Amino acid sequence: MPQRTHLRAPADVEALIRHCAARLDDAGLAFGHGTDNAVDEAAWLVFGALGLDHADAEGAYRRPVSAADRQGVEALLSRRIDERTPLAYLLRQAWFAGLEFYVDERVLVPRSPIAELIAERFEPWVDAGTVRRIADIGTGSGCIAIALAHAFPEAVVDAVDISADALDVAAINVARHGLEARVRLIESDLFDAVPATRYELIVANPPYVDAADMASLPAEFRHEPELGLASGADGLDAVRRILAGAHERLADGGVLIGEVGNSQPALEAAFPGLAFTWLEFEHGGHGVFLLGKDDLPGATGD
Ligand SMILES: C[S@@+](CC[C@H](N)C(=O)[O-])C[C@H]1O[C@@H](n2cnc3c(N)ncnc32)[C@H](O)[C@@H]1O
């Protein structure tokens, strides 16, 4: 006679996280919007659903859970699995460079490896003491601009995006971080409507996904604004224009940092004469280049 098994309801937060992680694993989801595995995603989901404090994770893990707690978690878990919605959108929450941000479907979920470079203030490439004006091109949620403002307290940051919707989200985050005096939001098609300024540092995480990758994106990424991802057949539409315009926007000795991810080989092939420095990351990530003002098209002698 087949034995009947009684699945016991998870009794505490730790057991509930294990249960959620198993469900997430079975569902074959794509990660990459704040976590890269089912266990971390499950912990974030349970902490978010129950309003638990990440600063007291040990205490939170032993907290007993009620039937109502389990129901709330189950509702969120079902949406994550059935709709393939990134958890960051469901919780309206993301982290970048150790800072918390509001996010929704108007912006990409922050995940750029540039966070690691900001923490190091771009050493040894940038003399942080000289940086007073910074531009963040394609600011989205404002995460890079805001992290830059924290890392360079002497600097003002122009945060540029073509999307008014994205800038509305960035405004929420600028206010949350109390940076209205130092982060200026500018609606502009790349440099087109940016007031004439010479920046010591330009950081750009523009759209750079090529058409082939766009066609095969996992469902989670289709919840993100296409404007933040797609950039023409070879993924280089935006970065070509940034390379063409950066020289006249940089102060003498200034530096451009740009992210192109998987489009790195296409960029190198398209610009064989440019001396890209490809930056390395301790915590994962690739496809981020650095160019000095004198290396850019438009420099004397080009
Ligand atoms: C890859 S997302 C980066 C968002 C954010 N900086 C981050 O790291 O999460 C690219 C951003 O560039 C913006 N964008 C796309 N085309 C643009 C253009 N022509 N001019 C300015 N911003 C643009 C998109 O709206 C999107 O917010």
GROMACS .gro file of C-alpha atoms and ligand atoms in nm:
model
  329
    1MET     CA    1   0.000   0.000   0.000
    2PRO     CA    2   0.147   0.343  -0.091
    3GLN     CA    3   0.254   0.543   0.210
    4ARG     CA    4   0.096   0.878   0.264
    5THR     CA    5   0.342   1.155   0.334
    6HIS     CA    6   0.241   1.463   0.530
    7LEU     CA    7   0.443   1.763   0.425
    8ARG     CA    8   0.497   1.968   0.737
    9ALA     CA    9   0.447   2.342   0.694
   10PRO     CA   10   0.777   2.528   0.743
   11ALA     CA   11   0.783   2.634   1.108
   12ASP     CA   12   1.044   2.909   1.105
   13VAL     CA   13   1.199   3.155   0.861
   14GLU     CA   14   1.497   2.930   0.786
   15ALA     CA   15   1.269   2.637   0.693
   16LEU     CA   16   1.049   2.868   0.487
   17ILE     CA   17   1.353   2.991   0.293
   18ARG     CA   18   1.460   2.630   0.225
   19HIS     CA   19   1.109   2.549   0.102
   20CYS     CA   20   1.105   2.854  -0.129
   21ALA     CA   21   1.454   2.780  -0.262
   22ALA     CA   22   1.347   2.428  -0.361
   23ARG     CA   23   1.040   2.568  -0.540
   24LEU     CA   24   1.249   2.829  -0.722
   25ASP     CA   25   1.504   2.566  -0.823
   26ASP     CA   26   1.234   2.335  -0.960
   27ALA     CA   27   1.080   2.618  -1.162
   28GLY     CA   28   1.393   2.664  -1.378
   29LEU     CA   29   1.397   3.042  -1.342
   30ALA     CA   30   1.660   3.283  -1.471
   31PHE     CA   31   1.841   3.477  -1.199
   32GLY     CA   32   2.058   3.783  -1.241
   33HIS     CA   33   1.835   4.061  -1.112
   34GLY     CA   34   1.996   4.105  -0.772
   35THR     CA   35   2.087   3.744  -0.693
   36ASP     CA   36   2.242   3.461  -0.895
   37ASN     CA   37   2.096   3.155  -0.721
   38ALA     CA   38   1.775   3.014  -0.574
   39VAL     CA   39   1.883   3.022  -0.206
   40ASP     CA   40   1.976   3.391  -0.205
   41GLU     CA   41   1.661   3.473  -0.404
   42ALA     CA   42   1.446   3.276  -0.155
   43ALA     CA   43   1.604   3.457   0.142
   44TRP     CA   44   1.541   3.795  -0.020
   45LEU     CA   45   1.182   3.695  -0.100
   46VAL     CA   46   1.103   3.579   0.255
   47PHE     CA   47   1.276   3.876   0.421
   48GLY     CA   48   1.091   4.112   0.184
   49ALA     CA   49   0.751   3.948   0.228
   50LEU     CA   50   0.778   3.941   0.608
   51GLY     CA   51   0.951   4.278   0.644
   52LEU     CA   52   1.252   4.125   0.820
   53ASP     CA   53   1.568   4.314   0.901
   54HIS     CA   54   1.873   4.208   0.697
   55ALA     CA   55   2.096   4.356   0.969
   56ASP     CA   56   1.971   4.087   1.213
   57ALA     CA   57   1.966   3.788   0.979
   58GLU     CA   58   2.063   3.541   1.254
   59GLY     CA   59   1.769   3.642   1.473
   60ALA     CA   60   1.532   3.654   1.177
   61TYR     CA   61   1.617   3.296   1.070
   62ARG     CA   62   1.487   3.156   1.402
   63ARG     CA   63   1.163   3.357   1.398
   64PRO     CA   64   0.852   3.132   1.392
   65VAL     CA   65   0.616   3.182   1.096
   66SER     CA   66   0.238   3.195   1.108
   67ALA     CA   67  -0.014   3.070   0.851
   68ALA     CA   68  -0.062   3.432   0.737
   69ASP     CA   69   0.316   3.469   0.690
   70ARG     CA   70   0.323   3.155   0.476
   71GLN     CA   71   0.030   3.282   0.267
   72GLY     CA   72   0.203   3.614   0.201
   73VAL     CA   73   0.522   3.438   0.097
   74GLU     CA   74   0.330   3.192  -0.120
   75ALA     CA   75   0.156   3.474  -0.307
   76LEU     CA   76   0.489   3.637  -0.389
   77LEU     CA   77   0.651   3.306  -0.480
   78SER     CA   78   0.368   3.225  -0.723
   79ARG     CA   79   0.407   3.559  -0.899
   80ARG     CA   80   0.785   3.515  -0.924
   81ILE     CA   81   0.739   3.167  -1.074
   82ASP     CA   82   0.425   3.208  -1.287
   83GLU     CA   83   0.488   3.557  -1.426
   84ARG     CA   84   0.871   3.532  -1.424
   85THR     CA   85   0.870   3.884  -1.279
   86PRO     CA   86   1.207   3.981  -1.127
   87LEU     CA   87   1.177   3.988  -0.748
   88ALA     CA   88   1.316   4.343  -0.744
   89TYR     CA   89   0.998   4.461  -0.920
   90LEU     CA   90   0.769   4.260  -0.692
   91LEU     CA   91   0.935   4.405  -0.381
   92ARG     CA   92   1.008   4.748  -0.536
   93GLN     CA   93   1.360   4.714  -0.399
   94ALA     CA   94   1.716   4.671  -0.525
   95TRP     CA   95   2.066   4.712  -0.391
   96PHE     CA   96   2.364   4.862  -0.568
   97ALA     CA   97   2.705   4.950  -0.423
   98GLY     CA   98   2.572   4.867  -0.077
   99LEU     CA   99   2.286   5.118  -0.111
  100GLU     CA  100   1.913   5.050  -0.132
  101PHE     CA  101   1.704   5.176  -0.425
  102TYR     CA  102   1.339   5.193  -0.524
  103VAL     CA  103   1.278   5.019  -0.860
  104ASP     CA  104   0.981   4.934  -1.078
  105GLU     CA  105   0.924   4.832  -1.440
  106ARG     CA  106   1.020   5.180  -1.566
  107VAL     CA  107   1.389   5.108  -1.503
  108LEU     CA  108   1.638   4.825  -1.537
  109VAL     CA  109   1.715   4.635  -1.218
  110PRO     CA  110   2.060   4.762  -1.105
  111ARG     CA  111   2.336   4.503  -1.152
  112SER     CA  112   2.630   4.674  -1.319
  113PRO     CA  113   2.979   4.557  -1.215
  114ILE     CA  114   3.070   4.926  -1.221
  115ALA     CA  115   2.960   4.923  -0.851
  116GLU     CA  116   3.293   4.758  -0.766
  117LEU     CA  117   3.488   5.031  -0.948
  118ILE     CA  118   3.292   5.304  -0.770
  119ALA     CA  119   3.377   5.148  -0.432
  120GLU     CA  120   3.745   5.179  -0.530
  121ARG     CA  121   3.687   5.530  -0.670
  122PHE     CA  122   3.828   5.399  -1.001
  123GLU     CA  123   4.178   5.366  -0.858
  124PRO     CA  124   4.441   5.365  -0.999
  125TRP     CA  125   4.287   5.515  -1.313
  126VAL     CA  126   4.132   5.826  -1.163
  127ASP     CA  127   4.279   6.081  -0.921
  128ALA     CA  128   3.971   6.103  -0.698
  129GLY     CA  129   4.085   6.430  -0.539
  130THR     CA  130   4.051   6.613  -0.872
  131VAL     CA  131   3.698   6.496  -0.957
  132ARG     CA  132   3.438   6.773  -0.926
  133ARG     CA  133   3.201   6.708  -1.220
  134ILE     CA  134   3.072   6.366  -1.321
  135ALA     CA  135   2.821   6.252  -1.583
  136ASP     CA  136   2.624   5.927  -1.566
  137ILE     CA  137   2.488   5.854  -1.913
  138GLY     CA  138   2.181   5.625  -1.915
  139THR     CA  139   2.108   5.665  -1.546
  140GLY     CA  140   1.788   5.455  -1.522
  141SER     CA  141   1.708   5.423  -1.150
  142GLY     CA  142   1.990   5.667  -1.076
  143CYS     CA  143   2.187   5.394  -0.901
  144ILE     CA  144   2.526   5.474  -1.058
  145ALA     CA  145   2.484   5.852  -1.021
  146ILE     CA  146   2.383   5.817  -0.656
  147ALA     CA  147   2.663   5.573  -0.574
  148LEU     CA  148   2.907   5.812  -0.745
  149ALA     CA  149   2.776   6.104  -0.538
  150HIS     CA  150   2.836   5.902  -0.221
  151ALA     CA  151   3.186   5.798  -0.331
  152PHE     CA  152   3.286   6.146  -0.447
  153PRO     CA  153   3.138   6.380  -0.185
  154GLU     CA  154   3.307   6.683  -0.342
  155ALA     CA  155   3.151   6.624  -0.684
  156VAL     CA  156   2.825   6.711  -0.858
  157VAL     CA  157   2.675   6.445  -1.084
  158ASP     CA  158   2.468   6.495  -1.399
  159ALA     CA  159   2.239   6.191  -1.436
  160VAL     CA  160   2.118   6.166  -1.796
  161ASP     CA  161   1.843   5.952  -1.949
  162ILE     CA  162   1.623   5.972  -2.256
  163SER     CA  163   1.332   5.818  -2.067
  164ALA     CA  164   1.115   6.057  -1.864
  165ASP     CA  165   0.970   5.751  -1.688
  166ALA     CA  166   1.314   5.637  -1.580
  167LEU     CA  167   1.397   5.986  -1.456
  168ASP     CA  168   1.081   5.981  -1.240
  169VAL     CA  169   1.219   5.672  -1.068
  170ALA     CA  170   1.566   5.830  -1.042
  171ALA     CA  171   1.403   6.133  -0.874
  172ILE     CA  172   1.253   5.906  -0.607
  173ASN     CA  173   1.598   5.765  -0.537
  174VAL     CA  174   1.777   6.100  -0.539
  175ALA     CA  175   1.526   6.225  -0.281
  176ARG     CA  176   1.560   5.907  -0.072
  177HIS     CA  177   1.934   5.956  -0.056
  178GLY     CA  178   1.900   6.330   0.014
  179LEU     CA  179   2.117   6.417  -0.287
  180GLU     CA  180   1.901   6.679  -0.462
  181ALA     CA  181   2.178   6.937  -0.424
  182ARG     CA  182   2.444   6.727  -0.598
  183VAL     CA  183   2.265   6.498  -0.845
  184ARG     CA  184   2.103   6.680  -1.135
  185LEU     CA  185   1.856   6.481  -1.350
  186ILE     CA  186   1.867   6.564  -1.721
  187GLU     CA  187   1.632   6.432  -1.990
  188SER     CA  188   1.848   6.399  -2.299
  189ASP     CA  189   1.927   6.175  -2.593
  190LEU     CA  190   2.283   6.093  -2.477
  191PHE     CA  191   2.481   6.423  -2.478
  192ASP     CA  192   2.237   6.612  -2.707
  193ALA     CA  193   2.054   6.823  -2.444
  194VAL     CA  194   2.322   6.814  -2.173
  195PRO     CA  195   2.434   7.170  -2.093
  196ALA     CA  196   2.794   7.239  -2.197
  197THR     CA  197   3.013   7.108  -1.914
  198ARG     CA  198   3.358   6.951  -1.902
  199TYR     CA  199   3.356   6.643  -1.681
  200GLU     CA  200   3.653   6.485  -1.509
  201LEU     CA  201   3.464   6.154  -1.521
  202ILE     CA  202   3.194   6.019  -1.754
  203VAL     CA  203   3.039   5.685  -1.662
  204ALA     CA  204   2.804   5.518  -1.910
  205ASN     CA  205   2.600   5.201  -1.878
  206PRO     CA  206   2.399   5.245  -2.198
  207PRO     CA  207   2.183   4.983  -2.370
  208TYR     CA  208   2.417   4.735  -2.544
  209VAL     CA  209   2.234   4.407  -2.611
  210ASP     CA  210   2.261   4.301  -2.975
  211ALA     CA  211   1.965   4.179  -3.182
  212ALA     CA  212   2.059   3.810  -3.153
  213ASP     CA  213   2.078   3.825  -2.771
  214MET     CA  214   1.755   4.030  -2.757
  215ALA     CA  215   1.578   3.750  -2.946
  216SER     CA  216   1.683   3.491  -2.690
  217LEU     CA  217   1.641   3.679  -2.361
  218PRO     CA  218   1.494   3.479  -2.072
  219ALA     CA  219   1.138   3.582  -1.973
  220GLU     CA  220   1.258   3.777  -1.666
  221PHE     CA  221   1.444   4.026  -1.885
  222ARG     CA  222   1.131   4.092  -2.093
  223HIS     CA  223   0.980   4.267  -1.789
  224GLU     CA  224   1.253   4.531  -1.820
  225PRO     CA  225   1.223   4.834  -2.051
  226GLU     CA  226   1.355   4.742  -2.397
  227LEU     CA  227   1.498   5.094  -2.419
  228GLY     CA  228   1.741   4.997  -2.144
  229LEU     CA  229   1.866   4.686  -2.324
  230ALA     CA  230   1.844   4.693  -2.704
  231SER     CA  231   2.091   4.895  -2.909
  232GLY     CA  232   2.070   4.796  -3.273
  233ALA     CA  233   2.189   4.493  -3.467
  234ASP     CA  234   2.535   4.475  -3.309
  235GLY     CA  235   2.444   4.633  -2.973
  236LEU     CA  236   2.669   4.930  -3.039
  237ASP     CA  237   2.429   5.208  -3.151
  238ALA     CA  238   2.446   5.398  -2.822
  239VAL     CA  239   2.814   5.339  -2.745
  240ARG     CA  240   2.921   5.454  -3.095
  241ARG     CA  241   2.757   5.790  -3.027
  242ILE     CA  242   2.905   5.809  -2.676
  243LEU     CA  243   3.254   5.749  -2.816
  244ALA     CA  244   3.198   6.019  -3.077
  245GLY     CA  245   3.075   6.275  -2.823
  246ALA     CA  246   3.282   6.210  -2.512
  247HIS     CA  247   3.601   6.391  -2.613
  248GLU     CA  248   3.446   6.735  -2.620
  249ARG     CA  249   3.262   6.665  -2.291
  250LEU     CA  250   3.571   6.561  -2.096
  251ALA     CA  251   3.801   6.795  -1.905
  252ASP     CA  252   4.174   6.764  -1.975
  253GLY     CA  253   4.293   6.442  -1.814
  254GLY     CA  254   3.932   6.320  -1.791
  255VAL     CA  255   3.825   5.959  -1.827
  256LEU     CA  256   3.533   5.772  -1.988
  257ILE     CA  257   3.418   5.443  -1.834
  258GLY     CA  258   3.169   5.246  -2.047
  259GLU     CA  259   2.991   4.915  -2.008
  260VAL     CA  260   2.915   4.700  -2.312
  261GLY     CA  261   2.895   4.350  -2.159
  262ASN     CA  262   2.880   4.076  -2.421
  263SER     CA  263   2.924   4.333  -2.698
  264GLN     CA  264   3.294   4.374  -2.606
  265PRO     CA  265   3.422   4.170  -2.906
  266ALA     CA  266   3.197   4.364  -3.145
  267LEU     CA  267   3.323   4.695  -3.002
  268GLU     CA  268   3.687   4.592  -3.033
  269ALA     CA  269   3.625   4.482  -3.391
  270ALA     CA  270   3.442   4.805  -3.478
  271PHE     CA  271   3.717   5.030  -3.330
  272PRO     CA  272   4.050   4.848  -3.387
  273GLY     CA  273   4.239   5.178  -3.350
  274LEU     CA  274   4.110   5.262  -3.000
  275ALA     CA  275   4.329   5.168  -2.702
  276PHE     CA  276   4.054   5.030  -2.476
  277THR     CA  277   4.159   4.928  -2.126
  278TRP     CA  278   3.926   4.643  -2.024
  279LEU     CA  279   3.875   4.651  -1.649
  280GLU     CA  280   3.884   4.343  -1.428
  281PHE     CA  281   3.644   4.256  -1.147
  282GLU     CA  282   3.691   4.061  -0.826
  283HIS     CA  283   3.319   3.994  -0.781
  284GLY     CA  284   3.225   3.904  -1.139
  285GLY     CA  285   3.141   4.104  -1.448
  286HIS     CA  286   3.310   4.191  -1.776
  287GLY     CA  287   3.284   4.419  -2.076
  288VAL     CA  288   3.367   4.749  -1.904
  289PHE     CA  289   3.625   4.969  -2.076
  290LEU     CA  290   3.817   5.280  -1.984
  291LEU     CA  291   3.943   5.542  -2.226
  292GLY     CA  292   4.126   5.863  -2.143
  293LYS     CA  293   4.028   6.187  -2.316
  294ASP     CA  294   4.342   6.172  -2.529
  295ASP     CA  295   4.254   5.820  -2.651
  296LEU     CA  296   3.913   5.920  -2.781
  297PRO     CA  297   3.814   6.012  -3.135
  298GLY     CA  298   3.845   6.388  -3.166
  299ALA     CA  299   4.177   6.407  -2.977
  300THR     CA  300   4.446   6.616  -3.150
  301GLY     CA  301   4.616   6.414  -3.419
  302ASP     CA  302   4.310   6.199  -3.506
  303LIG     C1  303   2.150   4.951  -1.927
  303LIG     S1  304   2.035   5.071  -1.863
  303LIG     C2  305   2.131   5.131  -1.726
  303LIG     C3  306   2.052   5.188  -1.615
  303LIG     C4  307   2.134   5.219  -1.489
  303LIG     N1  308   2.244   5.310  -1.517
  303LIG     C5  309   2.188   5.092  -1.427
  303LIG     O1  310   2.311   5.072  -1.428
  303LIG     O2  311   2.108   5.012  -1.377
  303LIG     C6  312   2.047   5.195  -1.988
  303LIG     C7  313   1.969   5.323  -1.965
  303LIG     O3  314   1.996   5.409  -2.076
  303LIG     C8  315   1.880   5.478  -2.113
  303LIG     N2  316   1.892   5.516  -2.253
  303LIG     C9  317   1.867   5.441  -2.363
  303LIG     N3  318   1.892   5.512  -2.475
  303LIG    C10  319   1.933   5.635  -2.434
  303LIG    C11  320   1.972   5.754  -2.503
  303LIG     N4  321   1.974   5.760  -2.637
  303LIG     N5  322   2.005   5.862  -2.428
  303LIG    C12  323   2.004   5.858  -2.293
  303LIG     N6  324   1.967   5.748  -2.223
  303LIG    C13  325   1.933   5.637  -2.292
  303LIG    C14  326   1.767   5.381  -2.085
  303LIG     O4  327   1.644   5.449  -2.068
  303LIG    C15  328   1.817   5.309  -1.957
  303LIG     O5  329   1.768   5.374  -1.843
   0.00000   0.00000   0.00000
